[in-house]
Coordinates of C-alpha atoms in Angstrom, one line a residue:
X1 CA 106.8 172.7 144.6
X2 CA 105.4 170.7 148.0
X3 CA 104.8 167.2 147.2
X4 CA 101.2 166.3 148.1
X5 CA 100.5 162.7 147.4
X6 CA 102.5 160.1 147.3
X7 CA 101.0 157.4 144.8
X8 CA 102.2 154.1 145.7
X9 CA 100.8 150.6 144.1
X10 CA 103.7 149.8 141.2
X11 CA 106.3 147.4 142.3
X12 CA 108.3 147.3 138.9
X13 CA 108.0 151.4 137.7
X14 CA 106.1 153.4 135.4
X15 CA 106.1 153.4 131.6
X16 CA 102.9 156.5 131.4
X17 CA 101.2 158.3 132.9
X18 CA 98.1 160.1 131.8
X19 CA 95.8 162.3 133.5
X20 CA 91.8 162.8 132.9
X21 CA 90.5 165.8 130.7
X22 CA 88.7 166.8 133.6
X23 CA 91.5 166.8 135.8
X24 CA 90.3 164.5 138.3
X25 CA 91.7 160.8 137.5
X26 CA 95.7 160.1 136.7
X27 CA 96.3 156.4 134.9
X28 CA 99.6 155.0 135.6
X29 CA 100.6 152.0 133.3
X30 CA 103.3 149.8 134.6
X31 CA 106.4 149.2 132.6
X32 CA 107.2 145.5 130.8
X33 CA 107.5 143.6 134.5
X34 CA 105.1 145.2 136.2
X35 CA 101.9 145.0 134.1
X36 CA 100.0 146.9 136.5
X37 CA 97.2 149.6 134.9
X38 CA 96.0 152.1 138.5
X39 CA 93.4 154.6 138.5
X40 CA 94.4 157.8 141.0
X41 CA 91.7 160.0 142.2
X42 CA 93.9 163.4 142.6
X43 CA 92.2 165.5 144.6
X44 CA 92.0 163.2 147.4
X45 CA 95.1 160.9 146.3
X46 CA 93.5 157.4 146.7
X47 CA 93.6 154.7 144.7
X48 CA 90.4 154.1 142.4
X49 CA 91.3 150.6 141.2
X50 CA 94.3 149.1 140.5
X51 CA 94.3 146.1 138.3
X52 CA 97.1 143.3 136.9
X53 CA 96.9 142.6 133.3
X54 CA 97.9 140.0 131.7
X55 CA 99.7 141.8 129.2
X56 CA 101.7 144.9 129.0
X57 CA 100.1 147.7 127.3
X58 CA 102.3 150.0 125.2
X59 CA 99.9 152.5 124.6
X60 CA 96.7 154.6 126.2
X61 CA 94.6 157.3 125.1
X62 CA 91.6 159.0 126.6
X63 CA 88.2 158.3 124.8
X64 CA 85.3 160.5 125.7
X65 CA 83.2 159.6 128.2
X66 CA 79.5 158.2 127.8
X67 CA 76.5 158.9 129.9
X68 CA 77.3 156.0 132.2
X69 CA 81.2 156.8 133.0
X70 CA 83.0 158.6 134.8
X71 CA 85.9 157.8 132.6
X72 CA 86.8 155.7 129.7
X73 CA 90.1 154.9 128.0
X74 CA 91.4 152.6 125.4
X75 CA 94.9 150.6 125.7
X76 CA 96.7 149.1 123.1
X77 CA 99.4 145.7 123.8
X78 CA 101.0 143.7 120.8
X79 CA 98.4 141.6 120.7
X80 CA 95.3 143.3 122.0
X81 CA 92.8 146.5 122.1
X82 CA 91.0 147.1 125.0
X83 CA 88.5 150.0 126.0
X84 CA 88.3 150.8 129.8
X85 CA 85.4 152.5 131.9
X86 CA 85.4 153.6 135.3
X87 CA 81.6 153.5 136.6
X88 CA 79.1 154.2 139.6
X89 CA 81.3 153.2 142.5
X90 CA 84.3 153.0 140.9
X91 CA 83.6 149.6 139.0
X92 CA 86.2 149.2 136.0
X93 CA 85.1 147.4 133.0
X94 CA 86.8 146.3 129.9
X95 CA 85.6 145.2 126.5
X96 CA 88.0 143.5 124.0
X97 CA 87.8 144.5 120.5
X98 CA 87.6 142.4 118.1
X99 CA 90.0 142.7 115.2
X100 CA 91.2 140.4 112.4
X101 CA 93.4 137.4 113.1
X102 CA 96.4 138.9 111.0
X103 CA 96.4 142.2 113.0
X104 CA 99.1 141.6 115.9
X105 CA 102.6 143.7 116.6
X106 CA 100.4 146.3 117.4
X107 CA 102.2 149.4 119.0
X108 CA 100.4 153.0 119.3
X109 CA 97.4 154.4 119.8
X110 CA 95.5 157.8 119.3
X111 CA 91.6 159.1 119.8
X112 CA 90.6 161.8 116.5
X113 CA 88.3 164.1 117.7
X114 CA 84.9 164.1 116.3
X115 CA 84.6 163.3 112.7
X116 CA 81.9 164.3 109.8
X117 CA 81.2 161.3 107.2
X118 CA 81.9 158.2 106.4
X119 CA 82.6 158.1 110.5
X120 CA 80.8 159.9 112.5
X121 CA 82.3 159.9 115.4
X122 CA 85.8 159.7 117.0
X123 CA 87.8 157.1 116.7
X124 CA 90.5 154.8 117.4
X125 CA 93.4 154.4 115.7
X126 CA 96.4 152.1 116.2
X127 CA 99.9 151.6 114.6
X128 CA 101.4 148.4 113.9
X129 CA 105.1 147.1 113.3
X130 CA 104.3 147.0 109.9
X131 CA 103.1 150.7 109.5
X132 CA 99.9 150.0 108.9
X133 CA 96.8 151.8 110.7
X134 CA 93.6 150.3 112.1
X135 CA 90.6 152.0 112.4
X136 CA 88.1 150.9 115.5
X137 CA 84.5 152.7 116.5
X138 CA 84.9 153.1 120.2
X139 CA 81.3 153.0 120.6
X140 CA 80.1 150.1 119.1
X141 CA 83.5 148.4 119.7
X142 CA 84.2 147.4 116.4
X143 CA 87.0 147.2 113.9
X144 CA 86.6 149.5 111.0
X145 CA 89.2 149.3 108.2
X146 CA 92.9 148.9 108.1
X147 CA 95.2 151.0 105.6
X148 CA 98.5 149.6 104.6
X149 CA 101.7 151.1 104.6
X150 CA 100.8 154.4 106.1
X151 CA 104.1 154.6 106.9
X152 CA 107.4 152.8 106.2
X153 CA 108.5 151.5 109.2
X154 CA 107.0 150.8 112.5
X155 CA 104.4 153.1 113.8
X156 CA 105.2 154.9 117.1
X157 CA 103.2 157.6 117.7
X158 CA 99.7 158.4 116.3
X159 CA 98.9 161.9 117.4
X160 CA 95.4 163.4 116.9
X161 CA 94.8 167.4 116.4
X162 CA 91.5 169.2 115.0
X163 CA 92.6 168.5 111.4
X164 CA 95.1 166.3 111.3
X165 CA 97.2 163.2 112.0
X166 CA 100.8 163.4 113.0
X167 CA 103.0 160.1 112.7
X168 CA 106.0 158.7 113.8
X169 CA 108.0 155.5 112.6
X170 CA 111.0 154.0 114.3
X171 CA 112.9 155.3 111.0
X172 CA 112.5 158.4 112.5
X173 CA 109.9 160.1 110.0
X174 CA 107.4 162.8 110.9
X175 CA 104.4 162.6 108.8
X176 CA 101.3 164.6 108.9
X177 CA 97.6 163.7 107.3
X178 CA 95.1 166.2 106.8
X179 CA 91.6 165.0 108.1
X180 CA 89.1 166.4 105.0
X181 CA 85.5 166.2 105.9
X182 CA 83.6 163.5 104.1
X183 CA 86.5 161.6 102.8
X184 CA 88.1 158.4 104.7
X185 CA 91.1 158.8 106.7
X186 CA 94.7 158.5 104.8
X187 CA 93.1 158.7 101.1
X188 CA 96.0 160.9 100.1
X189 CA 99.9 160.5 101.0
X190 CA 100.7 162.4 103.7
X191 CA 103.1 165.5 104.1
X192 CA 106.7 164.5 105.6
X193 CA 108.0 166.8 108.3
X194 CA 110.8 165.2 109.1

C-alpha cells in the first residue's frame, strides 16, 4: 500500500470513520474530546467542511441522498438526533429532530432500507440505554414511535440488512428481527443469536 492523503483536522483522534456509498466522501467523527464531525473529498483529499459540535456523537449512518444533496447522514449523541446534508458548494446543513422529552441516553443508530406499509420509506432507528428503539422518518424529520424493551440491556448496535434487524446489547446478546412487509417493526420477539 502507498499512502496517498494524509487527512489532518482532528486534534484529539478518531472514534469513526465512514465513507459515502458512492465512494466519494469519508466522515470522520472525533472521539469524546475532540467533538469534531469533517467531511473528506477522497479523490482529491481536501477537506469539504469540518465542523465543532457541541456534543459528541456516538453514532452515524448514511441516509440516502435527496434531489438537492450531494450527501446526507444522520448522527446520534445522548441527548440528540441530528440529520446532515452536504449541498451545492459544499454548504452543510443540519436539522434537529424532534423527539419526546423522556427520550435521552440515546446510543446507536441504523438506516433500514426501503420499507412497504405502515412506513414507506427508510428509516431511522436509534438505541437507547434502556433498550428501547425509536423510530424517526428521515424525510419529514419526525419522530415515529418508540418500542420498549427491544432488548434487555443497552442497545449498541442496530444493523440494517434487506430483511432484517440485527441487535446488540452491552449484555452481550445478538438478536435478529425479521422486517415482514406491512406489519410495524419489532411486532414479534426477535430470534437470539448469541
Amino acid at each position: 500500500f502507498r499512502k496517498k492523503f494524509e487527512l489532518r483536522s482532528h486534534k484529539q483522534g478518531v472514534n469513526t470513520l465512514l465513507f459515502s456509498s458512492c465512494g466519494e466522501f469519508l466522515i470522520s467523527q472525533g472521539n469524546e474530546v475532540d467533538k469534531t464531525l469533517a467531511i473528506w473529498h477522497l479523490p482529491t483529499g481536501q477537506l469539504v467542511k469540518s465542523t465543532q459540535c457541541q456534543m459528541y456523537y456516538s453514532g452515524i449512518s448514511l441516509l440516502e441522498n435527496d434531489s438537492e444533496s450531494k450527501l446526507m447522514f444522520a448522527t446520534v449523541g445522548r441527548e440528540a438526533f441530528r440529520l446532515w446534508k452536504v449541498c451545492g458548494a459544499h454548504e452543510l446543513l443540519f436539522f434537529d429532530v424532534e423527539l419526546p422529552e423522556a427520550e435521552l441516553n440515546l446510543t446507536s443508530i441504523s438506516v433500514t432500507p426501503a420499507l412497504s406499509e405502515p412506513y414507506n420509506s427508510s428509516v431511522v432507528l436509534i438505541g437507547t440505554e434502556e433498550g428501547d428503539v425509536i423510530i424517526c422518518d428521515p424525510e419529514s424529520v419526525q419522530f415515529l414511535a418508540k418500542v420498549n424493551r427491544v432488548m434487555t440491556k443497552e442497545i449498541t448496535l442496530i444493523d440494517c440488512r434487506k430483511n432484517a434487524i440485527i441487535l446488540a446489547d452491552a449484555a452481550g446478546n445478538l438478536v435478529r428481527h425479521i422486517i415482514e412487509e406491512g406489519k410495524p417493526l419489532f411486532t414479534e420477539p426477535g430470534t437470539v443469536l448469541i
